[in-house]
mmCIF file of C-alpha atoms in Angstrom:
data_model
loop_
_atom_site.group_PDB
_atom_site.id
_atom_site.type_symbol
_atom_site.label_atom_id
_atom_site.label_comp_id
_atom_site.label_asym_id
_atom_site.label_seq_id
_atom_site.Cartn_x
_atom_site.Cartn_y
_atom_site.Cartn_z
ATOM 1 C CA MET A 1 61.789 159.500 160.978
ATOM 2 C CA SER A 2 58.823 159.428 158.606
ATOM 3 C CA ASP A 3 59.198 158.331 154.990
ATOM 4 C CA GLY A 4 58.843 161.938 153.833
ATOM 5 C CA ALA A 5 61.322 163.371 156.297
ATOM 6 C CA VAL A 6 64.631 164.891 155.288
ATOM 7 C CA LEU A 7 67.804 164.236 157.245
ATOM 8 C CA HIS A 8 70.368 167.030 157.445
ATOM 9 C CA VAL A 9 73.833 165.778 158.342
ATOM 10 C CA LYS A 10 76.124 168.589 159.477
ATOM 11 C CA GLY A 11 79.735 168.736 160.565
ATOM 12 C CA ARG A 12 82.573 167.186 158.590
ATOM 13 C CA VAL A 13 81.485 164.680 155.959
ATOM 14 C CA LEU A 14 84.418 162.505 154.861
ATOM 15 C CA VAL A 15 83.389 161.717 151.305
ATOM 16 C CA GLY A 16 87.007 160.654 150.798
ATOM 17 C CA PRO A 17 90.239 160.927 152.772
ATOM 18 C CA GLU A 18 90.713 164.502 151.570
ATOM 19 C CA ASP A 19 87.243 165.284 150.233
ATOM 20 C CA VAL A 20 85.624 166.835 153.304
ATOM 21 C CA ARG A 21 82.292 168.641 153.081
ATOM 22 C CA ASP A 22 80.276 170.594 155.614
ATOM 23 C CA GLU A 23 76.939 168.881 155.156
ATOM 24 C CA LEU A 24 74.822 166.438 153.219
ATOM 25 C CA TRP A 25 71.119 165.826 152.907
ATOM 26 C CA VAL A 26 69.260 162.536 152.894
ATOM 27 C CA ILE A 27 66.231 162.675 150.637
ATOM 28 C CA GLY A 28 64.210 159.546 149.895
ATOM 29 C CA GLY A 29 66.905 157.440 151.519
ATOM 30 C CA ARG A 30 69.686 158.766 149.270
ATOM 31 C CA VAL A 31 72.582 161.161 149.594
ATOM 32 C CA SER A 32 72.315 164.667 148.162
ATOM 33 C CA TYR A 33 74.572 167.680 148.432
ATOM 34 C CA ASP A 34 71.833 170.068 147.319
ATOM 35 C CA ARG A 35 69.519 171.568 149.933
ATOM 36 C CA PRO A 36 65.965 170.406 149.203
ATOM 37 C CA ALA A 37 63.556 173.174 148.324
ATOM 38 C CA GLY A 38 60.570 173.583 150.601
ATOM 39 C CA ALA A 39 61.450 170.785 153.022
ATOM 40 C CA ARG A 40 59.701 171.187 156.371
ATOM 41 C CA ASP A 41 60.121 167.863 158.205
ATOM 42 C CA ILE A 42 63.889 168.042 158.777
ATOM 43 C CA ARG A 43 65.914 166.156 161.354
ATOM 44 C CA THR A 44 69.516 167.199 161.987
ATOM 45 C CA VAL A 45 72.463 165.144 163.188
ATOM 46 C CA GLU A 46 75.964 166.503 163.642
ATOM 47 C CA GLY A 47 79.480 165.084 163.817
ATOM 48 C CA TRP A 48 82.221 163.489 161.758
ATOM 49 C CA VAL A 49 80.755 161.289 159.038
ATOM 50 C CA LEU A 50 82.059 158.193 157.273
ATOM 51 C CA PRO A 51 80.329 155.904 154.783
ATOM 52 C CA GLY A 52 79.003 152.802 156.495
ATOM 53 C CA LEU A 53 81.946 150.646 157.504
ATOM 54 C CA VAL A 54 82.825 147.404 155.737
ATOM 55 C CA ASP A 55 83.564 144.093 157.427
ATOM 56 C CA ALA A 56 85.036 142.217 154.473
ATOM 57 C CA HIS A 57 85.277 138.885 156.281
ATOM 58 C CA CYS A 58 82.469 137.757 158.535
ATOM 59 C CA HIS A 59 79.897 134.968 158.693
ATOM 60 C CA VAL A 60 76.235 135.753 159.286
ATOM 61 C CA GLY A 61 74.201 132.637 160.040
ATOM 62 C CA LEU A 62 77.149 130.682 161.436
ATOM 63 C CA ASP A 63 78.537 129.968 164.896
ATOM 64 C CA ALA A 64 81.212 127.672 166.280
ATOM 65 C CA HIS A 65 79.061 124.599 165.643
ATOM 66 C CA GLY A 66 77.600 125.359 162.206
ATOM 67 C CA PRO A 67 74.455 127.016 160.865
ATOM 68 C CA VAL A 68 72.229 128.968 163.239
ATOM 69 C CA ASP A 69 68.551 129.889 163.229
ATOM 70 C CA ALA A 70 67.189 133.129 161.787
ATOM 71 C CA ASP A 71 66.837 134.802 165.187
ATOM 72 C CA THR A 72 70.529 134.259 165.927
ATOM 73 C CA ALA A 73 71.539 135.454 162.472
ATOM 74 C CA GLU A 74 69.425 138.577 162.989
ATOM 75 C CA LYS A 75 71.208 139.308 166.280
ATOM 76 C CA GLN A 76 74.566 138.904 164.534
ATOM 77 C CA ALA A 77 73.579 141.371 161.812
ATOM 78 C CA LEU A 78 72.189 143.842 164.348
ATOM 79 C CA THR A 79 75.416 143.694 166.347
ATOM 80 C CA ASP A 80 77.386 144.589 163.228
ATOM 81 C CA ARG A 81 74.965 147.416 162.477
ATOM 82 C CA GLU A 82 75.374 148.866 165.956
ATOM 83 C CA ALA A 83 79.151 148.856 165.427
ATOM 84 C CA GLY A 84 78.725 150.845 162.195
ATOM 85 C CA ALA A 85 79.448 147.918 159.846
ATOM 86 C CA LEU A 86 76.749 148.419 157.232
ATOM 87 C CA LEU A 87 78.302 146.407 154.394
ATOM 88 C CA LEU A 88 79.362 142.824 155.101
ATOM 89 C CA ARG A 89 81.192 140.416 152.836
ATOM 90 C CA ASP A 90 80.029 137.065 154.156
ATOM 91 C CA ALA A 91 83.054 134.853 153.543
ATOM 92 C CA GLY A 92 81.209 131.548 153.696
ATOM 93 C CA SER A 93 78.040 130.401 155.442
ATOM 94 C CA PRO A 94 75.902 127.239 155.271
ATOM 95 C CA SER A 95 72.789 129.268 156.155
ATOM 96 C CA ASP A 96 70.405 130.862 153.692
ATOM 97 C CA THR A 97 70.388 134.521 154.718
ATOM 98 C CA ARG A 98 68.657 135.938 151.640
ATOM 99 C CA TRP A 99 65.782 137.078 153.828
ATOM 100 C CA ILE A 100 68.121 139.773 155.194
ATOM 101 C CA ASP A 101 68.023 141.478 151.790
ATOM 102 C CA ASP A 102 64.378 142.331 152.434
ATOM 103 C CA ARG A 103 65.189 144.023 155.749
ATOM 104 C CA PRO A 104 66.155 147.695 155.245
ATOM 105 C CA ASP A 105 67.100 147.851 158.930
ATOM 106 C CA LEU A 106 69.908 145.281 158.533
ATOM 107 C CA PRO A 107 73.340 145.630 156.912
ATOM 108 C CA LYS A 108 73.785 144.825 153.256
ATOM 109 C CA ILE A 109 75.508 141.507 152.616
ATOM 110 C CA ILE A 110 77.740 140.336 149.769
ATOM 111 C CA ARG A 111 77.799 136.541 149.994
ATOM 112 C CA ALA A 112 80.462 134.049 148.971
ATOM 113 C CA GLY A 113 78.153 131.035 149.130
ATOM 114 C CA ARG A 114 79.280 128.186 151.345
ATOM 115 C CA HIS A 115 82.929 127.306 152.046
ATOM 116 C CA ILE A 116 84.426 124.648 149.765
ATOM 117 C CA ALA A 117 86.913 122.398 151.575
ATOM 118 C CA ARG A 118 88.656 119.045 151.222
ATOM 119 C CA THR A 119 87.067 116.094 152.952
ATOM 120 C CA ARG A 120 87.739 116.206 156.731
ATOM 121 C CA ARG A 121 89.988 119.227 156.262
ATOM 122 C CA TYR A 122 87.920 121.979 157.846
ATOM 123 C CA ILE A 123 85.599 122.782 160.752
ATOM 124 C CA ARG A 124 82.723 120.330 160.970
ATOM 125 C CA ASN A 125 79.329 121.516 159.632
ATOM 126 C CA TYR A 126 80.798 124.574 157.890
ATOM 127 C CA ALA A 127 81.780 123.595 154.363
ATOM 128 C CA TRP A 128 81.019 121.431 151.408
ATOM 129 C CA GLU A 129 83.684 118.779 151.893
ATOM 130 C CA ILE A 130 84.741 117.376 148.542
ATOM 131 C CA GLU A 131 87.653 115.968 146.555
ATOM 132 C CA PRO A 132 89.564 117.783 143.784
ATOM 133 C CA ASP A 133 87.677 116.162 140.895
ATOM 134 C CA ASP A 134 84.482 117.833 142.136
ATOM 135 C CA LEU A 135 85.947 121.288 142.715
ATOM 136 C CA VAL A 136 84.847 122.875 139.431
ATOM 137 C CA ALA A 137 81.241 121.739 139.873
ATOM 138 C CA TYR A 138 81.063 123.068 143.434
ATOM 139 C CA VAL A 139 82.709 126.346 142.468
ATOM 140 C CA ALA A 140 80.076 126.796 139.767
ATOM 141 C CA GLN A 141 77.304 126.009 142.259
ATOM 142 C CA GLU A 142 78.543 128.513 144.832
ATOM 143 C CA ALA A 143 79.295 131.172 142.208
ATOM 144 C CA ARG A 144 75.619 131.038 141.306
ATOM 145 C CA ARG A 145 74.532 130.936 144.952
ATOM 146 C CA GLY A 146 76.691 133.863 146.071
ATOM 147 C CA ASP A 147 76.915 137.536 145.214
ATOM 148 C CA GLY A 148 79.992 137.519 143.027
ATOM 149 C CA TRP A 149 82.388 135.662 145.337
ATOM 150 C CA VAL A 150 83.419 132.058 145.979
ATOM 151 C CA LYS A 151 85.288 130.906 149.113
ATOM 152 C CA LEU A 152 87.835 128.069 149.096
ATOM 153 C CA VAL A 153 89.629 126.582 152.072
ATOM 154 C CA GLY A 154 93.192 126.752 150.805
ATOM 155 C CA ASP A 155 94.935 125.031 153.710
ATOM 156 C CA TRP A 156 94.119 123.298 156.987
ATOM 157 C CA ILE A 157 95.717 120.877 159.381
ATOM 158 C CA ASP A 158 96.656 117.545 157.846
ATOM 159 C CA ARG A 159 96.340 115.124 160.759
ATOM 160 C CA ASP A 160 98.759 112.628 159.237
ATOM 161 C CA LEU A 161 101.360 115.358 158.750
ATOM 162 C CA GLY A 162 100.599 117.019 162.065
ATOM 163 C CA ASP A 163 100.732 120.496 160.535
ATOM 164 C CA LEU A 164 99.066 122.872 158.115
ATOM 165 C CA SER A 165 99.271 121.897 154.461
ATOM 166 C CA ALA A 166 97.702 122.862 151.140
ATOM 167 C CA CYS A 167 94.301 121.325 150.408
ATOM 168 C CA TRP A 168 94.221 121.344 146.600
ATOM 169 C CA PRO A 169 96.550 120.308 143.768
ATOM 170 C CA ARG A 170 97.591 123.084 141.392
ATOM 171 C CA GLU A 171 95.518 121.850 138.440
ATOM 172 C CA ALA A 172 92.358 121.754 140.564
ATOM 173 C CA VAL A 173 92.644 125.359 141.760
ATOM 174 C CA GLU A 174 93.475 126.532 138.253
ATOM 175 C CA ALA A 175 90.321 124.904 136.893
ATOM 176 C CA GLY A 176 88.178 126.059 139.807
ATOM 177 C CA ILE A 177 89.276 129.677 139.675
ATOM 178 C CA ALA A 178 88.887 129.750 135.895
ATOM 179 C CA GLU A 179 85.313 128.479 136.251
ATOM 180 C CA ALA A 180 84.457 131.119 138.843
ATOM 181 C CA HIS A 181 85.858 133.851 136.623
ATOM 182 C CA ARG A 182 83.920 132.476 133.643
ATOM 183 C CA LEU A 183 80.759 132.884 135.709
ATOM 184 C CA GLY A 184 81.685 136.426 136.740
ATOM 185 C CA ALA A 185 82.655 135.626 140.345
ATOM 186 C CA ARG A 186 85.821 136.459 142.228
ATOM 187 C CA VAL A 187 87.554 133.858 144.381
ATOM 188 C CA THR A 188 89.032 134.107 147.849
ATOM 189 C CA ALA A 189 90.649 131.476 150.038
ATOM 190 C CA HIS A 190 91.288 130.791 153.692
ATOM 191 C CA CYS A 191 95.077 130.460 154.039
ATOM 192 C CA PHE A 192 97.063 130.380 157.265
ATOM 193 C CA ALA A 193 100.287 128.785 156.013
ATOM 194 C CA THR A 194 102.623 129.407 153.090
ATOM 195 C CA ASP A 195 102.579 126.357 150.858
ATOM 196 C CA SER A 196 99.205 126.953 149.144
ATOM 197 C CA LEU A 197 99.837 130.603 148.314
ATOM 198 C CA ARG A 198 101.934 130.459 145.144
ATOM 199 C CA ASP A 199 99.611 128.018 143.406
ATOM 200 C CA LEU A 200 96.534 130.051 144.313
ATOM 201 C CA VAL A 201 98.006 133.378 143.194
ATOM 202 C CA GLU A 202 99.463 132.024 139.967
ATOM 203 C CA ALA A 203 96.102 130.357 139.293
ATOM 204 C CA GLY A 204 94.484 133.817 139.388
ATOM 205 C CA ILE A 205 92.907 134.082 142.822
ATOM 206 C CA ASP A 206 91.528 137.515 143.691
ATOM 207 C CA CYS A 207 91.964 137.615 147.470
ATOM 208 C CA VAL A 208 93.473 135.673 150.354
ATOM 209 C CA GLU A 209 91.957 135.623 153.831
ATOM 210 C CA HIS A 210 94.280 135.794 156.870
ATOM 211 C CA ALA A 211 97.465 135.504 154.757
ATOM 212 C CA THR A 212 99.606 134.861 157.828
ATOM 213 C CA GLY A 213 101.922 132.690 155.727
ATOM 214 C CA LEU A 214 103.066 135.493 153.434
ATOM 215 C CA THR A 215 106.854 135.543 153.001
ATOM 216 C CA ASP A 216 109.326 138.028 151.579
ATOM 217 C CA GLU A 217 109.541 135.810 148.504
ATOM 218 C CA LEU A 218 105.784 135.756 147.904
ATOM 219 C CA ILE A 219 104.919 139.372 148.679
ATOM 220 C CA PRO A 220 106.162 140.696 145.293
ATOM 221 C CA LEU A 221 104.015 138.078 143.525
ATOM 222 C CA PHE A 222 100.898 139.215 145.405
ATOM 223 C CA ALA A 223 101.705 142.844 144.620
ATOM 224 C CA GLU A 224 102.350 142.171 140.930
ATOM 225 C CA ARG A 225 99.063 140.266 140.548
ATOM 226 C CA GLY A 226 97.049 142.744 142.650
ATOM 227 C CA VAL A 227 95.848 140.028 145.032
ATOM 228 C CA ALA A 228 94.194 141.574 148.083
ATOM 229 C CA ILE A 229 94.506 140.303 151.635
ATOM 230 C CA VAL A 230 92.096 140.496 154.560
ATOM 231 C CA PRO A 231 94.312 139.841 157.597
ATOM 232 C CA THR A 232 91.592 139.353 160.276
ATOM 233 C CA LEU A 233 94.052 140.278 163.021
ATOM 234 C CA VAL A 234 91.405 140.094 165.747
ATOM 235 C CA ASN A 235 91.106 136.432 164.810
ATOM 236 C CA ILE A 236 94.851 135.835 164.540
ATOM 237 C CA ALA A 237 95.045 137.027 168.172
ATOM 238 C CA THR A 238 93.455 133.694 169.138
ATOM 239 C CA PHE A 239 96.316 131.614 167.693
ATOM 240 C CA PRO A 240 98.221 131.181 171.003
ATOM 241 C CA GLN A 241 95.095 129.812 172.654
ATOM 242 C CA LEU A 242 94.484 127.443 169.724
ATOM 243 C CA ALA A 243 98.120 126.352 169.799
ATOM 244 C CA ALA A 244 97.923 125.587 173.514
ATOM 245 C CA GLY A 245 94.855 123.413 172.947
ATOM 246 C CA GLY A 246 96.624 121.333 170.293
ATOM 247 C CA GLU A 247 100.052 121.134 171.888
ATOM 248 C CA THR A 248 99.853 117.532 173.054
ATOM 249 C CA LYS A 249 98.399 115.994 169.916
ATOM 250 C CA PHE A 250 99.909 118.237 167.227
ATOM 251 C CA PRO A 251 103.074 119.909 168.584
ATOM 252 C CA ARG A 252 104.372 120.788 165.109
ATOM 253 C CA TRP A 253 101.105 122.550 164.217
ATOM 254 C CA SER A 254 101.101 124.363 167.565
ATOM 255 C CA ALA A 255 104.608 125.705 167.029
ATOM 256 C CA HIS A 256 103.672 126.805 163.523
ATOM 257 C CA MET A 257 100.597 128.678 164.755
ATOM 258 C CA ARG A 258 102.649 130.475 167.409
ATOM 259 C CA LEU A 259 105.194 131.554 164.803
ATOM 260 C CA LEU A 260 102.472 132.894 162.505
ATOM 261 C CA HIS A 261 101.048 134.849 165.438
ATOM 262 C CA GLU A 262 104.408 136.267 166.486
ATOM 263 C CA ARG A 263 105.152 137.724 163.079
ATOM 264 C CA ARG A 264 101.584 138.817 162.229
ATOM 265 C CA TYR A 265 102.182 142.574 162.434
ATOM 266 C CA ASP A 266 105.409 142.397 160.440
ATOM 267 C CA THR A 267 103.622 140.347 157.774
ATOM 268 C CA VAL A 268 100.779 142.847 157.387
ATOM 269 C CA ARG A 269 103.057 145.873 157.356
ATOM 270 C CA ALA A 270 105.369 144.281 154.755
ATOM 271 C CA ALA A 271 102.358 143.510 152.560
ATOM 272 C CA TYR A 272 101.062 147.072 152.843
ATOM 273 C CA ASP A 273 104.504 148.569 152.150
ATOM 274 C CA ALA A 274 104.754 146.447 148.988
ATOM 275 C CA GLY A 275 101.472 147.818 147.661
ATOM 276 C CA ILE A 276 99.278 144.795 148.354
ATOM 277 C CA PRO A 277 95.664 145.913 148.916
ATOM 278 C CA VAL A 278 94.705 145.320 152.563
ATOM 279 C CA TYR A 279 91.094 145.338 153.779
ATOM 280 C CA VAL A 280 89.333 145.077 157.123
ATOM 281 C CA GLY A 281 87.686 141.809 158.134
ATOM 282 C CA THR A 282 87.014 140.313 161.551
ATOM 283 C CA ASP A 283 86.118 136.637 160.900
ATOM 284 C CA ALA A 284 83.106 137.146 163.162
ATOM 285 C CA GLY A 285 80.491 134.431 163.299
ATOM 286 C CA GLY A 286 82.601 131.347 163.825
ATOM 287 C CA SER A 287 83.971 131.479 167.342
ATOM 288 C CA LEU A 288 84.345 135.279 167.358
ATOM 289 C CA ALA A 289 81.646 137.781 168.269
ATOM 290 C CA HIS A 290 80.228 140.176 165.723
ATOM 291 C CA GLY A 291 80.715 143.922 166.003
ATOM 292 C CA LEU A 292 84.532 143.910 166.094
ATOM 293 C CA VAL A 293 85.196 146.135 163.091
ATOM 294 C CA ALA A 294 86.644 149.030 165.124
ATOM 295 C CA GLY A 295 89.029 146.651 166.850
ATOM 296 C CA GLU A 296 90.294 145.339 163.518
ATOM 297 C CA VAL A 297 90.994 148.856 162.239
ATOM 298 C CA ALA A 298 92.935 149.542 165.428
ATOM 299 C CA GLU A 299 94.908 146.320 164.883
ATOM 300 C CA LEU A 300 95.906 147.436 161.385
ATOM 301 C CA VAL A 301 97.207 150.683 162.858
ATOM 302 C CA THR A 302 99.116 148.720 165.503
ATOM 303 C CA ALA A 303 100.672 146.720 162.662
ATOM 304 C CA GLY A 304 102.027 149.969 161.234
ATOM 305 C CA ILE A 305 99.461 150.879 158.581
ATOM 306 C CA PRO A 306 98.838 154.650 158.590
ATOM 307 C CA PRO A 307 95.493 155.577 160.180
ATOM 308 C CA VAL A 308 93.978 157.030 156.999
ATOM 309 C CA ALA A 309 94.923 153.897 155.049
ATOM 310 C CA ALA A 310 93.422 151.726 157.797
ATOM 311 C CA LEU A 311 90.219 153.787 157.577
ATOM 312 C CA SER A 312 90.143 153.379 153.823
ATOM 313 C CA ALA A 313 90.437 149.620 154.345
ATOM 314 C CA THR A 314 87.002 149.697 156.027
ATOM 315 C CA ALA A 315 85.457 152.712 154.279
ATOM 316 C CA TRP A 316 86.278 154.340 150.924
ATOM 317 C CA GLY A 317 88.735 151.779 149.582
ATOM 318 C CA ALA A 318 86.831 148.750 150.809
ATOM 319 C CA ARG A 319 83.578 149.928 149.256
ATOM 320 C CA ALA A 320 85.272 150.611 145.928
ATOM 321 C CA TRP A 321 86.897 147.161 145.986
ATOM 322 C CA LEU A 322 83.527 145.517 146.590
ATOM 323 C CA GLY A 323 81.834 147.653 143.946
ATOM 324 C CA ARG A 324 79.533 149.469 146.352
ATOM 325 C CA PRO A 325 79.083 153.248 146.620
ATOM 326 C CA GLY A 326 80.178 155.474 149.461
ATOM 327 C CA LEU A 327 78.802 158.967 150.059
ATOM 328 C CA GLU A 328 78.579 160.161 146.484
ATOM 329 C CA GLU A 329 75.539 161.985 145.132
ATOM 330 C CA GLY A 330 72.551 159.671 144.777
ATOM 331 C CA ALA A 331 74.043 156.754 146.724
ATOM 332 C CA PRO A 332 72.005 154.960 149.381
ATOM 333 C CA ALA A 333 72.468 156.885 152.623
ATOM 334 C CA ASP A 334 74.451 154.359 154.651
ATOM 335 C CA LEU A 335 76.672 156.347 156.995
ATOM 336 C CA VAL A 336 78.045 156.560 160.514
ATOM 337 C CA VAL A 337 78.456 159.706 162.610
ATOM 338 C CA TYR A 338 81.218 160.060 165.220
ATOM 339 C CA GLU A 339 82.199 162.555 167.923
ATOM 340 C CA GLY A 340 85.694 163.176 166.562
ATOM 341 C CA ASP A 341 87.856 162.914 163.469
ATOM 342 C CA PRO A 342 88.605 159.207 162.863
ATOM 343 C CA ARG A 343 91.586 160.172 160.728
ATOM 344 C CA ALA A 344 93.234 161.608 163.839
ATOM 345 C CA ASP A 345 92.327 158.700 166.109
ATOM 346 C CA VAL A 346 90.729 155.521 164.759
ATOM 347 C CA ARG A 347 89.598 154.614 168.268
ATOM 348 C CA VAL A 348 86.555 156.867 167.795
ATOM 349 C CA LEU A 349 85.144 154.118 165.550
ATOM 350 C CA ALA A 350 84.348 152.121 168.687
ATOM 351 C CA ALA A 351 81.623 154.599 169.712
ATOM 352 C CA PRO A 352 79.321 155.671 166.861
ATOM 353 C CA ARG A 353 77.138 158.641 167.739
ATOM 354 C CA ARG A 354 74.560 157.829 165.054
ATOM 355 C CA VAL A 355 74.112 155.073 162.491
ATOM 356 C CA VAL A 356 72.083 155.819 159.355
ATOM 357 C CA LEU A 357 71.020 152.906 157.156
ATOM 358 C CA ASP A 358 69.114 153.459 153.942
ATOM 359 C CA GLY A 359 68.469 157.006 155.099
ATOM 360 C CA ARG A 360 66.937 156.075 158.441
ATOM 361 C CA VAL A 361 68.575 156.945 161.733
ATOM 362 C CA VAL A 362 68.940 153.776 163.755
ATOM 363 C CA GLU A 363 67.776 154.468 167.291
#
C-alpha cells in the first residue's frame, strides 16, 4: 500500500463489545468513520475487526538465558505481530529495545525497565539483583528507563527454606512503590505464592503477575484496591514440568507448584467473579515462545471467564488500562481482521486474516 492509499475495512468492526459498525477507513495511518472525498487509490479488506490485541506480559529481547541480540528480538516482535498482538507490555527485559520504536512495522511496546529482584532470588542474567536498602534507588532508575511501569520480583524460591517465599520486607516495598508513584510510574510484581501479596497490595501496588497464590481471604483486598492481575495461564501450564525437575532437591517447592497449578482455573475465575481486573499476558520471551496471545485468551475462557470479557482482556479493556486507544476516530490504525465473530468463538483469534499496523496491511 502506498503512503497515499486509503484502506477501506468492511464487515463488522468491533469498536467495543456492543459498538459494532459496518466499516471504517484508514487515512494517513489513522482510523476514520467518514468516507474520504475523492479517494481513488483504495484497498479493501473484509471481515470481523478488533483493535490490535494486547499481550500485557511478555519479554522482547530476552530468552531463557538472558538478553538476546537485535535480530532475535526482531523475530520475537514479528512473531507477536503475526499473531495479532500489536501492543505489548514488556514486563521486564535487560535488553535495550528502544530501536523498535522507530520501526512502524513492529508492535508498540510499553516497557517496565529491567526486573528488580533480591540477590540470587531470580533467574540468572534477567534482573538487577539487589538488597532492600537499594530498592528505592533501583525503582527510580527503572521508572525513568521504562514507559510508566516498574517490575519487581515479589517472591521466588528460597533455597534455605526449600520453597517460595517473599523477597522484600514490608517497609521496602512501601518505600519502593511510593517512589515509583512519585515519578508517575505504576508497579507490578511477579508473584507465584501467597505470602508476599498482602504487603504488596497494602503498599499500593497496581498489578500482580501470575497471582497463582490468591486466596479467598486476599481476593476482597485486591478487589477493594482495584489491583489488576495478569494470570499468564499458558505459562502456569508449565508448572508440573518445573515441579518434576525440582522434585529431588526441593520437594516442598515442587508440591507447592503442583498445588498452584491444580487450582489455577478456580483462582482466576474467583478473581474475575469478585471484580478484580484480569488481563491477557503470555510471559513469552523467557522459556516460552512468542505469539501465544490467542492461546491465553482461550485459557481464560477455559477458566470460566465469559468470552466477551476474555476478549476485552486483550482488546478494549486492556488498551484502556494501558492508556492506549482502540478503534476510535483518529486513533492509529492498529487492527486485526478475522473470518468470524470472536465474541462467538475466541478460537478465531488463532488465525488472523489480515493484520494492519499503523495503517499498513502486513503481508
